[in-house]
Coordinates of C-alpha atoms and ligand atoms in Angstrom, one line a residue:
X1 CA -48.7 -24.8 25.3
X2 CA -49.5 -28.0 23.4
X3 CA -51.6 -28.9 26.4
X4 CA -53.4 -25.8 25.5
X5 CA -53.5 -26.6 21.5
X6 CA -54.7 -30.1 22.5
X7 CA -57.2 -28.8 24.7
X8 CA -59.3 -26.4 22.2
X9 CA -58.9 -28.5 19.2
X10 CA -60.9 -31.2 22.1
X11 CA -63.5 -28.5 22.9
X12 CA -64.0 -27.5 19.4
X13 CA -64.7 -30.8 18.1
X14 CA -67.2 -31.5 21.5
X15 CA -69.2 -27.6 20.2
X16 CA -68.9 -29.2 16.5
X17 CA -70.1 -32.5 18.1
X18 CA -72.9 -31.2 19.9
X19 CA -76.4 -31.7 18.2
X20 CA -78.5 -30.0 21.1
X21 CA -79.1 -27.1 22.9
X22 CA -78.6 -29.1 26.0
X23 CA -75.3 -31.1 24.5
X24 CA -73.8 -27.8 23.7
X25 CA -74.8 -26.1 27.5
X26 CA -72.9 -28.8 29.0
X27 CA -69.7 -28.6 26.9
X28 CA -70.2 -24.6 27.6
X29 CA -70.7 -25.4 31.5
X30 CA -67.5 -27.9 31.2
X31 CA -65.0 -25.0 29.9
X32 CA -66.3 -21.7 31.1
X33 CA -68.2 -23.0 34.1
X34 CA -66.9 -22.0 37.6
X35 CA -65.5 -25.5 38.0
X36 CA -64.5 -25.5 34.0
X37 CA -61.3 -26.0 31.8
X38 CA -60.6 -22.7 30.5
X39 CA -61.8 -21.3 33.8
X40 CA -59.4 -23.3 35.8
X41 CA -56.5 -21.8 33.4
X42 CA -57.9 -18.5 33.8
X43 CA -57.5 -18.8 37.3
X44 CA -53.8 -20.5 37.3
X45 CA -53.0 -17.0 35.4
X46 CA -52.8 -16.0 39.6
X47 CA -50.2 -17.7 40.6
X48 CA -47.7 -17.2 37.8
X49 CA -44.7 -14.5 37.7
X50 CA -45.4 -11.5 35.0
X51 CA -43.3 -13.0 33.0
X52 CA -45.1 -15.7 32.4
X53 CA -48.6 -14.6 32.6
X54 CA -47.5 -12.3 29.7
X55 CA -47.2 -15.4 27.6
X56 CA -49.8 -17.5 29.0
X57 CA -52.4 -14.3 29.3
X58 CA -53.0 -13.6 25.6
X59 CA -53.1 -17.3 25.0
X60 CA -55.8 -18.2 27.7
X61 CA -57.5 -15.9 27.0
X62 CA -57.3 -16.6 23.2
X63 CA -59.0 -19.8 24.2
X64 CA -61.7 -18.4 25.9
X65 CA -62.5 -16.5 23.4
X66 CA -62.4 -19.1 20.6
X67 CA -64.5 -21.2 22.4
X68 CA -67.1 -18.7 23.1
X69 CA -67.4 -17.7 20.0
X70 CA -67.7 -21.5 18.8
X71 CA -70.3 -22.2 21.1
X72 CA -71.9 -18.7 19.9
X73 CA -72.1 -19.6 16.7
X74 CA -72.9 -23.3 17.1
X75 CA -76.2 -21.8 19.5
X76 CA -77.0 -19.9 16.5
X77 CA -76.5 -22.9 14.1
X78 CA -78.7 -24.9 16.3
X79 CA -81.4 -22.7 17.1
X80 CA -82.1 -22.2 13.4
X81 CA -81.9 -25.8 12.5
X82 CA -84.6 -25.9 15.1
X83 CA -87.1 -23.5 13.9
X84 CA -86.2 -25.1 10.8
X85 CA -87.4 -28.2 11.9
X86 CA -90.8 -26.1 13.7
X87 CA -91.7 -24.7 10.3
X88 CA -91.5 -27.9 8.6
X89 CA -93.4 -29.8 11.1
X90 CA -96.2 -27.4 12.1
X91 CA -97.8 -26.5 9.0
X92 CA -100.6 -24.1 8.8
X93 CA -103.3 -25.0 6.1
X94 CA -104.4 -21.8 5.2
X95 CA -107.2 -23.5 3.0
X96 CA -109.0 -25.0 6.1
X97 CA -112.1 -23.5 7.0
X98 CA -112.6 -21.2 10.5
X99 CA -113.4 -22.2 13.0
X100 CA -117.1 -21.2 13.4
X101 CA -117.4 -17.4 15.1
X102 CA -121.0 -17.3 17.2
X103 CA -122.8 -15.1 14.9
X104 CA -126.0 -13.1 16.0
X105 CA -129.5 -13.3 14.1
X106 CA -131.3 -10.6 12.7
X107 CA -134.9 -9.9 14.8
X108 CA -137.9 -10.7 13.2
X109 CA -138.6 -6.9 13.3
X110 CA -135.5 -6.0 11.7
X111 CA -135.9 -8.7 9.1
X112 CA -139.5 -7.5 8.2
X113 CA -138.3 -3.9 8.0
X114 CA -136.0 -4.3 5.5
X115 CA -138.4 -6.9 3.5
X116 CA -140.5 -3.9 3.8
X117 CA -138.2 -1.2 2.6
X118 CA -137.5 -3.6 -0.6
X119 CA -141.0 -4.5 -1.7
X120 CA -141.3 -0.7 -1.5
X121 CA -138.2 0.4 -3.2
X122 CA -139.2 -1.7 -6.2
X123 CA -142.4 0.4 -6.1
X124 CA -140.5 3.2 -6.1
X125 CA -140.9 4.6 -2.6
X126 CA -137.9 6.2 -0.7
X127 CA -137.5 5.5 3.2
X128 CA -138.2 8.8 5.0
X129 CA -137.1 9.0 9.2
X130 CA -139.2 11.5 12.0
X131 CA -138.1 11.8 15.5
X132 CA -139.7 9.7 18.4
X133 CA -139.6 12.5 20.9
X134 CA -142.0 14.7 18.8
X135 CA -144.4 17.7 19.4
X136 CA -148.1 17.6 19.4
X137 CA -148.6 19.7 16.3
X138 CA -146.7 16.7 14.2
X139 CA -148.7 14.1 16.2
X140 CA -152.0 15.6 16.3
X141 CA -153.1 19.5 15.1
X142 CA -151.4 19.3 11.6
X143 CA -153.1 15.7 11.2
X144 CA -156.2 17.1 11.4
X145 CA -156.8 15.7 14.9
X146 CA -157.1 19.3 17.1
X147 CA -156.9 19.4 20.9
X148 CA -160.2 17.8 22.0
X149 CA -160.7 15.8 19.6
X150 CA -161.5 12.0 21.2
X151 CA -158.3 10.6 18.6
X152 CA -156.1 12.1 21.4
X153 CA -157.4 10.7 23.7
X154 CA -157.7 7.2 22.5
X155 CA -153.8 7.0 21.5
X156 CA -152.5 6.7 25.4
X157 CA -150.2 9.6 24.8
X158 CA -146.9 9.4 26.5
X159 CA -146.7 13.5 27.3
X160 CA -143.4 14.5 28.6
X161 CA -143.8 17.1 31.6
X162 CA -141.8 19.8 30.4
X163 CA -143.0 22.5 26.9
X164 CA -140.1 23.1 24.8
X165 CA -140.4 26.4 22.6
X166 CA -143.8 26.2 23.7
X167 CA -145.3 23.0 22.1
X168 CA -146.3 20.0 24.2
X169 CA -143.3 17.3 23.5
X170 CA -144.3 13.5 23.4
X171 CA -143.5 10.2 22.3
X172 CA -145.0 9.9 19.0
X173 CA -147.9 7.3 19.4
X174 CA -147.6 6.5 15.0
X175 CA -145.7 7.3 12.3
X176 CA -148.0 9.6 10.8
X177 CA -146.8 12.8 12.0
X178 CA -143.2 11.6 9.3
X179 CA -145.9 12.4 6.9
X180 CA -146.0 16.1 8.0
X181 CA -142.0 16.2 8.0
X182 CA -141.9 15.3 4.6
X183 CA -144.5 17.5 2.8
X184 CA -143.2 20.4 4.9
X185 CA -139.7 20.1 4.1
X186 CA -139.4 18.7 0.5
X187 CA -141.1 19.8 -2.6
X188 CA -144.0 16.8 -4.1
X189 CA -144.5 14.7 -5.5
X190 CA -143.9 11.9 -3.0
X191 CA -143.8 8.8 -2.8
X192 CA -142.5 7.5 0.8
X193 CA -142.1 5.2 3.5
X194 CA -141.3 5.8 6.9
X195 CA -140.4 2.5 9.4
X196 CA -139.9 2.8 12.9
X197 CA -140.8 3.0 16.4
X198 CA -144.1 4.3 18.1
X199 CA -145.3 4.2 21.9
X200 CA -148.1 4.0 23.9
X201 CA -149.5 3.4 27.0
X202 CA -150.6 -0.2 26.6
X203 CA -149.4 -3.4 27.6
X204 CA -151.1 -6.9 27.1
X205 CA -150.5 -10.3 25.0
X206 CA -150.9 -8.1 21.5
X207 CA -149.6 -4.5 22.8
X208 CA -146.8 -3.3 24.2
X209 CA -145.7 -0.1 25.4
X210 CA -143.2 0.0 22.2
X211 CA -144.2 -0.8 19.3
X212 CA -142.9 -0.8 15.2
X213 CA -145.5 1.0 12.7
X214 CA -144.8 1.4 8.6
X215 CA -146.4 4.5 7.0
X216 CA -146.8 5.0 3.6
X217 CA -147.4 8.2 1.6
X218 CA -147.9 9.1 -2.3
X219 CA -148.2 12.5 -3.1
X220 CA -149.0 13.7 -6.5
X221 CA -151.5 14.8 -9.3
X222 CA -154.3 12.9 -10.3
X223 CA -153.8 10.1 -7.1
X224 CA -157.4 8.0 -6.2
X225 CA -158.5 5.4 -4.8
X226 CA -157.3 3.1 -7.6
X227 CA -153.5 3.8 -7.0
X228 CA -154.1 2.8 -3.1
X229 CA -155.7 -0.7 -3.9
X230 CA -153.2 -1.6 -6.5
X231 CA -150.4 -0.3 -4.2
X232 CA -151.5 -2.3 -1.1
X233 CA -152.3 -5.5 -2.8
X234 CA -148.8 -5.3 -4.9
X235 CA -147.6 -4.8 -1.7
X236 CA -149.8 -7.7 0.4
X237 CA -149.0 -10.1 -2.3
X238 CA -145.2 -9.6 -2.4
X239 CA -144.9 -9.3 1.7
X240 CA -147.0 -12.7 2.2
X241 CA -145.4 -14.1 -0.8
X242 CA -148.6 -15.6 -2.0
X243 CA -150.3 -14.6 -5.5
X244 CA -153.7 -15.8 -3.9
X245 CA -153.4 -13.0 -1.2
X246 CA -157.1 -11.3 -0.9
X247 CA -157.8 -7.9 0.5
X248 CA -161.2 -6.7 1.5
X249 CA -161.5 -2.4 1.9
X250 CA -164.3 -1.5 4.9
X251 CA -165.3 2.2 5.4
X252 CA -163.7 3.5 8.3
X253 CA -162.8 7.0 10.1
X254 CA -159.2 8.2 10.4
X255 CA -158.9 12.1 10.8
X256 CA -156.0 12.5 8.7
X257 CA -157.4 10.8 5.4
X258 CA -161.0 11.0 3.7
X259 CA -162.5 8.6 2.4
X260 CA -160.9 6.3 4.8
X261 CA -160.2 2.5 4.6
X262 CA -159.5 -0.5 7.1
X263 CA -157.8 -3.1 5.1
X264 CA -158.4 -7.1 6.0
X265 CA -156.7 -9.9 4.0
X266 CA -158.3 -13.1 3.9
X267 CA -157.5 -15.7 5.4
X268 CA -157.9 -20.0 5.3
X269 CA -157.7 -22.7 7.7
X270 CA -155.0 -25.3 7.4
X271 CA -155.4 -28.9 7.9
X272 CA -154.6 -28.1 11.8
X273 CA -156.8 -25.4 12.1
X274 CA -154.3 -22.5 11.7
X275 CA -154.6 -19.6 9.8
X276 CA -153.4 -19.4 6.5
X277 CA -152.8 -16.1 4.2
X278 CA -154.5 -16.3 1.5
X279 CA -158.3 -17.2 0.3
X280 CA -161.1 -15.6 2.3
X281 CA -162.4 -18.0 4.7
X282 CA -162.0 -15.6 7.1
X283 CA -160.6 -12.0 7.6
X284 CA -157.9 -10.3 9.5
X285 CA -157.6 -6.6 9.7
X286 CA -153.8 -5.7 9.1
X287 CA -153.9 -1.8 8.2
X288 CA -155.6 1.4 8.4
X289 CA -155.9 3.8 4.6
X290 CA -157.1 6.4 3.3
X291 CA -157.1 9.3 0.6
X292 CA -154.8 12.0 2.4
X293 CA -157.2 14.3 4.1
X294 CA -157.4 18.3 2.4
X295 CA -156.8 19.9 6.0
X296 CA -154.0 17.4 6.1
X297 CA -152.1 18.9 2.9
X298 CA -153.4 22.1 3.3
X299 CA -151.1 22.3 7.0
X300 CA -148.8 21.0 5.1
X301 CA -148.5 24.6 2.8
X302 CA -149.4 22.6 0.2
X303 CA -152.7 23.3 -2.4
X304 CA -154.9 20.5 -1.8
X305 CA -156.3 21.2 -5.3
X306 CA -153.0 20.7 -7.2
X307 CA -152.5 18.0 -5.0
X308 CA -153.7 15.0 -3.5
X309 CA -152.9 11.2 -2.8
X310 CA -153.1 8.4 -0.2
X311 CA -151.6 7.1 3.0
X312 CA -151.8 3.9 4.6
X313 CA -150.1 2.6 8.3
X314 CA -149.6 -0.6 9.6
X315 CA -148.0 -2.7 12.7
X316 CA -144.6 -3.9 11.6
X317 CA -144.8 -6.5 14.5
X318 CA -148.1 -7.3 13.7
X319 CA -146.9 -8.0 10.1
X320 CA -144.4 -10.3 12.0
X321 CA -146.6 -12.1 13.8
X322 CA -148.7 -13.0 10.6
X323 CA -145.7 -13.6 8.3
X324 CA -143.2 -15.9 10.6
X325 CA -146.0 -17.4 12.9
X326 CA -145.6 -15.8 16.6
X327 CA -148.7 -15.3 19.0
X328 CA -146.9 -13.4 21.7
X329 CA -146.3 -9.8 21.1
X330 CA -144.2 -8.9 24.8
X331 CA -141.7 -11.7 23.2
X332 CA -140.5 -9.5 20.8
X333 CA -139.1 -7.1 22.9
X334 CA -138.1 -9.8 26.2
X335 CA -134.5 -10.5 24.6
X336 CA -134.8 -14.0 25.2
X337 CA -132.1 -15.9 23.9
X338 CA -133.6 -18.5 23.1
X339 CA -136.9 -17.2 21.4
X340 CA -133.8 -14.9 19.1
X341 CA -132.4 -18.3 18.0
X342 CA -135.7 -19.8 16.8
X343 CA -137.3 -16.6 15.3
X344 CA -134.2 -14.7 14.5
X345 CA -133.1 -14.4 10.6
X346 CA -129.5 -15.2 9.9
X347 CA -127.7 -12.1 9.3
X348 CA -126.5 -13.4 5.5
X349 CA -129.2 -15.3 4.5
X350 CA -131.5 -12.5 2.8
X351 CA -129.9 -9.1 0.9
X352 CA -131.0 -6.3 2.9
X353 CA -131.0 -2.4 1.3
X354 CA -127.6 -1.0 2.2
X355 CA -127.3 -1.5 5.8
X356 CA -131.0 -1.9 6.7
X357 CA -133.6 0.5 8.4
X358 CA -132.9 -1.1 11.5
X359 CA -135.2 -2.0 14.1
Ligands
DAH401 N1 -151.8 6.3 12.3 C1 -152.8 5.3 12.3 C2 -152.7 4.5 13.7 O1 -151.7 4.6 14.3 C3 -152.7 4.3 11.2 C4 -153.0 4.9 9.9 C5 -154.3 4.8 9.4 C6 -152.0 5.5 9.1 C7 -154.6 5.3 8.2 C8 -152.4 6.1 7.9 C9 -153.7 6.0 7.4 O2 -151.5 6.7 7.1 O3 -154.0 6.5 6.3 O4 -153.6 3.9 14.1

């Protein structure tokens, strides 16, 4: 009995004693372990008469249950003196920066797009959107270029092989035809901008089968020629970020518009012989212009007395090219790495308009 007394005040103060997890396992392992104290009484309980294991019973087991419970709670005690310890030690700085995520780069294309869509939102122009697959009466008939007419012909037309409601389906070969959408489904005046993709059948060093065009459109009373010069030069001098920006106006032919203009912007040689924007050494055609045609408005249901104004389109990538200093146009679209890194934007650098027009 005293034995007994003697023997859990010992393995009380060796769980009290116990500073480890380890220390504590191996006074656990020394009393309840096969070969332990309190097991070996537990077993003796075998070879005693009822009478006595009805006194000795309730007290070894007493013990065994005392101890457990004091090496339960000194685990406990342990464990969170531990993580404790842990959570003083390992401290988390929550003021040091990330660690760097790879981040992407906006393409050239993308960039120029939304420079694009801003210069021309400060002018007041909204961004208007046409399908790529698109019918021939968009691309051609309504903009005054019938069946026949050599225009088609010239465009390398990507014709799919199947009508649909009747009307030849292809992949629109310039943003023109966005022109038609918009007079036909809104009321004028207008005043637009319409970004995106175009294709043709064409592929060398400066064309590629896909391509990025930028019309423009202003519809409204009392439009001439005057509004079209200011608009492209505000435009020229803001996108080439040069005050010194010249623009030169040659007669040209474009069915949809009459009188119709090629516009150039000078350009001058730098100490290495590169060109320059700005100045008129020389000159560099960068897009095609005109005074909207009166077939042109007229398809559109619209009275080409009432009203009238101008349109202008241009290469996006070609703006690119100019801009940020690339020769090769198939680069653009190769998805090269490496070509991404050096020409690509970073993706915080510049505000874009609410999400971009995308590329
Ligand atoms: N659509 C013409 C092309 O792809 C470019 C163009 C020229 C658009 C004159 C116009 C314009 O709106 O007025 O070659």
């Amino acid at each position: 009995m005293s034995e007994m007394t003697d023997l859990k005040a010992q393995l009380l103060a060796e769980i009290a004693a116990a500073t480890s997890l380890e220390a504590l396992d191996a006074v656990r392992v020394a009393a309840l372990g096969k070969q332990g104290s309190v097991s070996a009484l537990l077993k003796s309980l075998g070879g005693m008469s009822p009478d006595e294991r009805q006194v000795q019973g309730p007290l070894i087991n007493g013990l065994r249950e005392a101890v457990t419970n004091a090496i339960a709670d000194r685990k406990a005690a342990l464990e969170g003196a531990a993580l404790n310890a842990r959570l003083a030690s390992e401290k988390l700085d929550m003021t040091l920066p990330a660690p760097a995520f790879p981040a992407g780069s906006v393409h050239p294309v993308s960039q120029v797009m939304d420079e694009l869509a801003e210069i021309f939102a400060d002018l007041g122009f909204a961004v208007a959107t046409g399908p790529e697959v698109e019918d021939d009466w968009h691309n051609f008939t309504a903009l005054n270029i019938p069946e026949s007419h050599p225009a088609r012909a010239m465009h390398d037309t990507f014709y799919f092989p199947d009508e649909v409601d009747g009307k030849k389906m292809l992949l629109r070969t310039h943003t023109s035809p966005v022109q038609i959408r918009t007079m036909m489904s809104q009321k004028p005046p207008f005043r637009i901008i319409a970004p995106g993709r175009v294709y043709r059948s064409d592929s060398d060093a400066t064309h590629t089968p896909m391509f990025h065009q930028i019309e423009g459109l202003v519809i409204d009373r009392g439009i001439h020629m005057g509004h079209l010069k200011w608009t492209l030069e505000t435009f020229l001098k803001a996108f080439f970020e040069r005050d010194d920006v010249v623009l030169r106006m040659r007669p040209s032919y474009f069915p949809f518009t009459e009188p119709s203009a090629e516009v150039d912007v000078g350009f001058t040689r730098d100490k290495s012989g590169r060109r320059v924007i700005g100045g008129s050494e020389g000159w560099m055609e960068v897009l095609g212009s005109g005074m909207v045609h009166p077939k042109v408005i007229e398809a559109c249901g619209l009275d080409p007395n009432e009203w009238q104004g101008f349109a202008f389109g241009t290469g996006v990538d070609r703006l690119a090219m100019l801009k940020y200093g690339m020769d090769d146009l198939r680069a653009f679209f190769d998805g090269d790495l490496r070509w991404l890194k050096h020409y690509g934007f970073a993706a915080l650098d510049v505000p874009t308009l609410s999400g971009g027009v995308g590329a």
